[in-house]
CSV table of C-alpha atoms in Angstrom, one decimal:
chain,number,residue,atom,x,y,z
A,969,GLY,CA,0.0,0.0,0.1
A,970,ILE,CA,1.4,3.3,1.2
A,971,ASN,CA,4.8,1.9,2.2
A,972,ALA,CA,5.2,0.3,-1.5
A,973,GLU,CA,4.2,3.5,-3.1
A,974,TYR,CA,6.5,5.5,-1.1
A,975,GLY,CA,9.4,3.3,-1.7
A,976,GLY,CA,8.8,3.7,-5.6
A,977,VAL,CA,8.6,7.1,-5.2
A,978,VAL,CA,12.2,7.2,-3.5
A,979,LEU,CA,13.6,4.6,-6.1
A,980,ARG,CA,12.1,7.1,-9.0
A,981,THR,CA,13.5,10.1,-7.3
A,982,MET,CA,17.3,8.6,-6.6
A,983,GLY,CA,17.2,7.2,-10.3
A,984,PHE,CA,16.5,11.0,-11.5
A,985,ILE,CA,19.3,12.4,-9.2
A,986,LYS,CA,21.7,9.7,-10.7
A,987,ILE,CA,20.7,10.9,-14.2
A,988,LEU,CA,21.0,14.6,-13.3
A,989,LEU,CA,24.5,14.0,-11.6
A,990,THR,CA,25.6,12.0,-14.7
A,991,LEU,CA,24.3,14.8,-17.1
A,992,VAL,CA,26.0,17.7,-14.8
A,993,TYR,CA,29.2,15.6,-15.1
A,994,VAL,CA,29.3,15.2,-18.9
A,995,ALA,CA,28.3,18.7,-19.4
A,996,HIS,CA,31.4,20.0,-17.0
A,997,LEU,CA,33.8,18.0,-19.2
A,998,VAL,CA,32.4,19.5,-22.3
A,999,ASN,CA,32.9,22.9,-21.3
A,1000,CYS,CA,36.5,22.6,-19.6
A,1001,GLN,CA,40.0,22.1,-20.8
A,1002,VAL,CA,42.2,19.3,-19.5
A,1003,LEU,CA,45.9,20.1,-19.7
A,1004,PHE,CA,47.2,16.8,-18.5
A,1005,ASN,CA,45.8,13.4,-17.5
A,1006,GLY,CA,48.1,11.1,-15.8
A,1007,ASP,CA,45.4,9.0,-14.1
A,1008,PHE,CA,47.0,5.5,-15.1
A,1009,GLU,CA,44.0,4.4,-16.6
A,1010,THR,CA,46.0,3.1,-19.9
A,1011,GLY,CA,47.3,0.2,-17.4
A,1012,ASP,CA,50.9,1.8,-17.8
A,1013,LEU,CA,53.2,4.8,-17.5
A,1014,SER,CA,52.5,6.2,-21.1
A,1015,GLN,CA,50.4,9.3,-20.1
A,1016,TRP,CA,53.8,10.7,-18.4
A,1017,ASP,CA,56.3,12.6,-20.5
A,1018,TYR,CA,59.3,11.3,-18.2
A,1019,VAL,CA,60.0,8.4,-16.0
A,1020,GLN,CA,62.6,8.8,-13.4
A,1021,GLN,CA,63.7,5.6,-11.7
A,1022,CYS,CA,66.6,3.2,-11.0
A,1023,ASN,CA,65.9,0.4,-13.6
A,1024,ASN,CA,66.5,-2.3,-11.2
A,1025,ASP,CA,64.4,-5.1,-10.2
A,1026,PRO,CA,61.8,-4.6,-8.9
A,1027,PRO,CA,60.6,-1.8,-10.8
A,1028,ARG,CA,60.4,1.2,-8.5
A,1029,ILE,CA,57.4,2.8,-10.1
A,1030,SER,CA,54.6,0.3,-11.4
A,1031,VAL,CA,51.1,0.4,-12.4
A,1032,TYR,CA,48.5,-2.2,-11.0
A,1033,SER,CA,44.9,-3.1,-10.5
A,1034,ALA,CA,42.6,-4.9,-8.1
A,1035,ALA,CA,43.9,-8.2,-9.6
A,1036,ASN,CA,47.3,-7.5,-9.0
A,1037,LEU,CA,48.2,-5.7,-6.0
A,1038,PRO,CA,51.9,-5.1,-5.4
A,1039,ALA,CA,51.7,-5.6,-1.5
A,1040,PRO,CA,49.4,-7.3,1.1
A,1041,ASP,CA,48.7,-3.7,2.4
A,1042,ALA,CA,48.4,-1.9,-1.1
A,1043,PRO,CA,45.3,-0.1,-1.5
A,1044,LEU,CA,42.3,-0.5,-4.2
A,1045,PRO,CA,42.7,2.2,-6.8
A,1046,TYR,CA,40.9,5.3,-5.9
A,1047,GLN,CA,39.1,5.7,-8.9
A,1048,GLY,CA,39.0,3.4,-12.2
A,1049,LYS,CA,41.0,0.2,-12.7
A,1050,PHE,CA,44.6,1.4,-12.2
A,1051,ALA,CA,46.6,3.2,-9.7
A,1052,ALA,CA,50.3,3.5,-9.3
A,1053,HIS,CA,52.8,1.8,-6.6
A,1054,PHE,CA,56.0,3.7,-6.0
A,1055,LYS,CA,58.9,1.7,-4.1
A,1056,VAL,CA,62.0,3.5,-3.4
A,1057,PHE,CA,65.4,2.2,-1.5
A,1058,ASN,CA,67.9,4.0,0.3
A,1059,SER,CA,70.3,3.1,-2.7
A,1060,ASP,CA,68.3,4.9,-5.3
A,1061,VAL,CA,70.6,7.8,-5.9
A,1062,ALA,CA,73.1,8.9,-8.3
A,1063,PRO,CA,74.2,7.7,-10.8
A,1064,CYS,CA,71.0,5.7,-11.6
A,1065,THR,CA,68.9,9.1,-10.6
A,1066,SER,CA,70.3,12.5,-10.8
A,1067,THR,CA,70.5,13.4,-7.1
A,1068,ASP,CA,72.4,12.3,-4.0
A,1069,ASN,CA,68.9,12.0,-2.3
A,1070,PRO,CA,66.6,8.6,-3.3
A,1071,ARG,CA,63.8,9.2,-5.4
A,1072,ALA,CA,61.5,8.1,-8.2
A,1073,GLN,CA,59.3,10.4,-10.1
A,1074,LEU,CA,56.9,11.1,-12.9
A,1075,GLU,CA,56.9,14.4,-14.8
A,1076,THR,CA,55.0,16.1,-17.5
A,1077,LYS,CA,56.4,17.9,-20.1
A,1078,LEU,CA,58.2,21.0,-18.4
A,1079,SER,CA,56.4,23.6,-20.6
A,1080,LEU,CA,53.0,22.5,-19.2
A,1081,PHE,CA,52.9,25.6,-17.1
A,1082,SER,CA,54.0,29.2,-17.8
A,1083,ILE,CA,54.3,32.6,-16.0
A,1084,GLY,CA,50.7,34.0,-15.7
A,1085,GLU,CA,49.0,30.6,-16.1
A,1086,GLU,CA,46.0,29.7,-13.5
A,1087,VAL,CA,45.4,26.3,-13.4
A,1088,TRP,CA,43.7,23.4,-11.1
A,1089,GLU,CA,45.5,20.2,-10.2
A,1090,ARG,CA,44.5,16.9,-8.7
A,1091,PHE,CA,46.5,14.1,-7.1
A,1092,THR,CA,45.7,11.5,-4.5
A,1093,ILE,CA,48.2,9.5,-2.3
A,1094,TYR,CA,47.9,6.7,0.0
A,1095,LEU,CA,50.5,5.6,3.0
A,1096,PRO,CA,50.2,2.1,3.7
A,1097,LYS,CA,50.1,0.5,7.1
A,1098,SER,CA,54.0,-0.4,6.5
A,1099,TRP,CA,54.9,3.5,6.0
A,1100,PRO,CA,57.8,3.7,8.0
A,1101,ARG,CA,57.8,6.0,11.0
A,1102,MET,CA,59.7,9.3,11.0
A,1103,ASN,CA,62.1,10.1,13.3
A,1104,GLU,CA,62.3,13.6,14.5
A,1105,SER,CA,66.0,13.9,14.8
A,1106,CYS,CA,66.8,11.6,11.7
A,1107,SER,CA,70.2,11.1,12.9
A,1108,GLY,CA,71.4,9.5,9.4
A,1109,CYS,CA,70.0,12.4,7.4
A,1110,ASP,CA,71.5,15.4,9.4
A,1111,GLY,CA,68.5,15.8,11.5
A,1112,ASN,CA,66.4,17.0,8.9
A,1113,PRO,CA,63.7,14.4,7.9
A,1114,TRP,CA,61.8,15.4,4.6
A,1115,LEU,CA,59.9,13.6,1.8
A,1116,LEU,CA,58.5,15.6,-1.3
A,1117,PHE,CA,55.5,13.9,-3.1
A,1118,GLN,CA,54.3,16.5,-5.5
A,1119,GLU,CA,55.8,19.7,-6.9
A,1120,ASP,CA,55.9,21.9,-9.9
A,1121,TYR,CA,59.3,22.5,-11.2
A,1122,GLY,CA,61.5,23.0,-14.2
A,1123,GLU,CA,64.8,24.4,-15.8
A,1124,PRO,CA,67.3,25.5,-14.3
A,1125,TYR,CA,66.7,23.1,-11.5
A,1126,ASP,CA,67.9,25.5,-8.8
A,1127,GLY,CA,67.0,24.6,-5.5
A,1128,SER,CA,63.7,23.5,-3.9
A,1129,PRO,CA,60.3,24.0,-5.7
A,1130,SER,CA,58.6,27.5,-4.8
A,1131,LEU,CA,55.9,25.2,-3.1
A,1132,GLY,CA,56.3,21.4,-2.6
A,1133,TRP,CA,53.8,19.2,-1.0
A,1134,ASP,CA,55.9,16.9,1.6
A,1135,ILE,CA,55.7,14.9,4.7
A,1136,GLY,CA,57.8,16.2,7.6
A,1137,PHE,CA,58.0,16.5,11.4
A,1138,VAL,CA,55.9,19.5,12.6
A,1139,ASN,CA,54.9,20.1,16.4
A,1140,LYS,CA,56.5,16.6,17.4
A,1141,ARG,CA,54.4,14.8,14.9
A,1142,GLU,CA,54.4,13.5,11.5
A,1143,SER,CA,52.6,15.6,9.3
A,1144,PHE,CA,51.4,16.3,5.6
A,1145,THR,CA,52.8,20.0,4.8
A,1146,LEU,CA,52.9,22.3,2.3
A,1147,ASN,CA,56.4,24.3,2.2
A,1148,ARG,CA,57.8,27.0,0.5
A,1149,GLY,CA,61.4,26.7,-0.9
A,1150,ALA,CA,64.1,29.7,-0.9
A,1151,PRO,CA,64.5,32.3,0.5
A,1152,LEU,CA,61.7,31.3,3.2
A,1153,TYR,CA,61.8,27.8,3.7
A,1154,ASP,CA,58.8,27.5,5.9
A,1155,SER,CA,55.6,25.2,6.4
A,1156,ILE,CA,52.5,27.4,5.4
A,1157,TRP,CA,50.1,24.3,6.3
A,1158,ASN,CA,50.0,21.1,7.8
A,1159,ILE,CA,47.7,18.1,9.5
A,1160,PRO,CA,48.7,14.9,11.0
A,1161,LEU,CA,49.8,12.1,8.8
A,1162,GLU,CA,47.3,9.3,8.1
A,1163,ARG,CA,48.1,6.0,7.2
A,1164,GLU,CA,45.9,3.5,5.4
A,1165,LYS,CA,43.3,6.3,3.8
A,1166,TRP,CA,43.4,7.8,0.3
A,1167,MET,CA,44.2,11.5,0.5
A,1168,ASP,CA,43.0,13.5,-2.2
A,1169,PHE,CA,44.5,16.9,-3.1
A,1170,VAL,CA,42.8,19.3,-5.0
A,1171,VAL,CA,45.0,22.6,-5.8
A,1172,HIS,CA,44.2,25.9,-7.7
A,1173,LYS,CA,47.2,28.1,-8.3
A,1174,LYS,CA,48.4,31.0,-10.4
A,1175,PHE,CA,52.3,31.0,-11.4
A,1176,SER,CA,54.2,33.9,-10.9
A,1177,ALA,CA,57.5,34.7,-9.1
A,1178,ASP,CA,55.8,38.1,-7.6
A,1179,ALA,CA,54.2,37.3,-4.2
A,1180,ASN,CA,51.6,39.8,-4.9
A,1181,VAL,CA,50.4,38.1,-7.9
A,1182,GLY,CA,51.0,34.4,-7.3
A,1183,PHE,CA,48.6,32.6,-4.9
A,1184,VAL,CA,47.5,29.1,-4.1
A,1185,GLU,CA,44.2,27.7,-2.5
A,1186,ALA,CA,43.9,23.9,-1.9
A,1187,PHE,CA,41.3,21.2,-0.7
A,1188,VAL,CA,42.2,18.0,1.0
A,1189,ASN,CA,39.4,15.2,0.9
A,1190,GLY,CA,37.2,18.0,0.1
A,1191,GLU,CA,37.9,20.3,3.0
A,1192,GLN,CA,39.5,23.6,2.0
A,1193,ILE,CA,42.9,24.2,3.9
A,1194,LYS,CA,43.6,27.4,5.7
A,1195,PHE,CA,47.1,28.8,5.5
A,1196,ILE,CA,49.4,29.7,8.6
A,1197,PRO,CA,51.4,32.9,7.6
A,1198,CYS,CA,47.8,34.9,7.0
A,1199,GLY,CA,45.9,33.8,10.0
A,1200,GLY,CA,43.8,31.3,8.3
A,1201,CYS,CA,43.0,32.4,5.0
A,1202,THR,CA,42.0,30.1,2.1
A,1203,THR,CA,43.6,32.1,-0.8
A,1204,PHE,CA,47.0,32.7,0.1
A,1205,TYR,CA,49.5,35.1,-2.2
A,1206,THR,CA,52.8,33.9,-2.3
A,1207,SER,CA,55.4,33.3,-5.0
A,1208,THR,CA,54.6,30.0,-7.0
A,1209,LEU,CA,57.5,30.2,-9.5
A,1210,HIS,CA,61.1,30.7,-9.2
A,1211,PRO,CA,62.4,34.1,-10.8
A,1212,THR,CA,64.7,31.8,-12.8
A,1213,MET,CA,61.8,29.8,-14.3
A,1214,LYS,CA,60.0,30.7,-17.4
A,1215,SER,CA,58.0,27.4,-17.1
A,1216,ASN,CA,57.3,24.5,-15.0
A,1217,GLY,CA,56.0,21.1,-15.2
A,1218,PHE,CA,53.6,18.9,-13.0
A,1219,PHE,CA,55.6,16.2,-10.8
A,1220,VAL,CA,54.6,13.2,-8.4
A,1221,ASN,CA,57.5,11.9,-6.6
A,1222,LEU,CA,58.7,10.0,-3.7
A,1223,TYR,CA,61.8,12.1,-2.9
A,1224,ARG,CA,63.2,11.9,0.5
A,1225,ALA,CA,66.4,12.6,2.4
A,1226,HIS,CA,69.2,9.9,2.2
A,1227,ASN,CA,69.5,7.2,5.3
A,1228,MET,CA,65.9,8.1,6.6
A,1229,TRP,CA,64.9,4.5,5.7
A,1230,PRO,CA,66.0,1.5,4.1
A,1231,VAL,CA,62.9,1.4,1.8
A,1232,ALA,CA,59.4,3.1,1.6
A,1233,GLU,CA,56.3,2.4,-0.7
A,1234,MET,CA,53.3,4.8,-1.3
A,1235,TYR,CA,50.7,4.9,-4.0
A,1236,PHE,CA,49.3,7.6,-6.4
A,1237,ASP,CA,46.2,8.1,-8.3
A,1238,SER,CA,43.9,10.3,-10.0
A,1239,CYS,CA,46.5,12.7,-11.3
A,1240,LYS,CA,44.9,15.6,-13.4
A,1241,VAL,CA,45.4,19.2,-14.3
A,1242,GLY,CA,42.8,21.3,-15.9
A,1243,ARG,CA,41.9,24.9,-16.4
A,1244,ASN,CA,39.1,24.6,-14.1
A,1245,ARG,CA,38.3,22.6,-11.0
A,1246,THR,CA,35.4,20.5,-13.0
A,1247,CYS,CA,38.0,19.3,-15.4
A,1248,LEU,CA,39.3,17.2,-12.5
A,1249,LEU,CA,36.0,15.2,-12.2
A,1250,TYR,CA,35.7,11.5,-12.6
A,1251,THR,CA,32.5,9.4,-13.0
A,1252,SER,CA,33.3,8.0,-9.5
A,1253,ASP,CA,32.9,11.6,-8.3
A,1254,ALA,CA,29.3,11.8,-9.5
A,1255,ALA,CA,28.8,8.5,-7.8
A,1256,ASP,CA,30.0,9.5,-4.8
A,1257,GLU,CA,27.5,12.7,-4.9
A,1258,GLU,CA,24.7,10.2,-5.6
A,1259,ASP,CA,25.6,8.2,-2.3
A,1260,SER,CA,25.7,11.3,-0.3
A,1261,VAL,CA,22.0,12.2,-1.4
């Protein structure tokens, strides 16, 4: 009777909402410009222009699916069928990479971003249960533990990125941090580090060496972050490009101080760059919206 009729109305309403969300998603994609898509849905690393890794066994960067998880504590892909697994050993330094600190990284073309451009970026990372603990003193790395997992960077490669998404030790705790490079070398945002959870970063920035022109705003798992130097503002004006750089590429990395750990593994998914935020959406985002209704 009434209950059955009510249930039918609910089901029809949910179906309508699903169709509406899908149409909105498609409309957004039609009206946006994706500058780069590195979401690994090709099943390999072919979307990326450069792959930097030590070519040892096992491979330092690999693409996987739910059918071939690379480790017992590896997560299912955040969206789609594929994600990337990074595994870096303490020995992954020059000459098999170009640095004295261990790293593996994926890069777009270095001309992706130029002075004055305004872009939106997305990347998700996952630290497994086996992610090693960070030691504040880090006696093996001159007392300065650090790990960089995303940067926009380019020639002439002179020092740390203007803005780098890092893992560090802040206020006596392991933390996700957003740090500025030279000459400030400060943390402008941080939250406690979380293991066994996908962390979804959405970043909006304008590229400029002028701190009155360049800016950044960002969202982590849908929550807009508040920046420390401006007392909690959500749009922070700062230099986002080295004065010596005319363009930048988009990088994801497992790049860390030498002698922190023998080995470390982390996971990436949903790497994408566009002209506006809606360019970063996936069909799974529409499904998440449906589930929240």
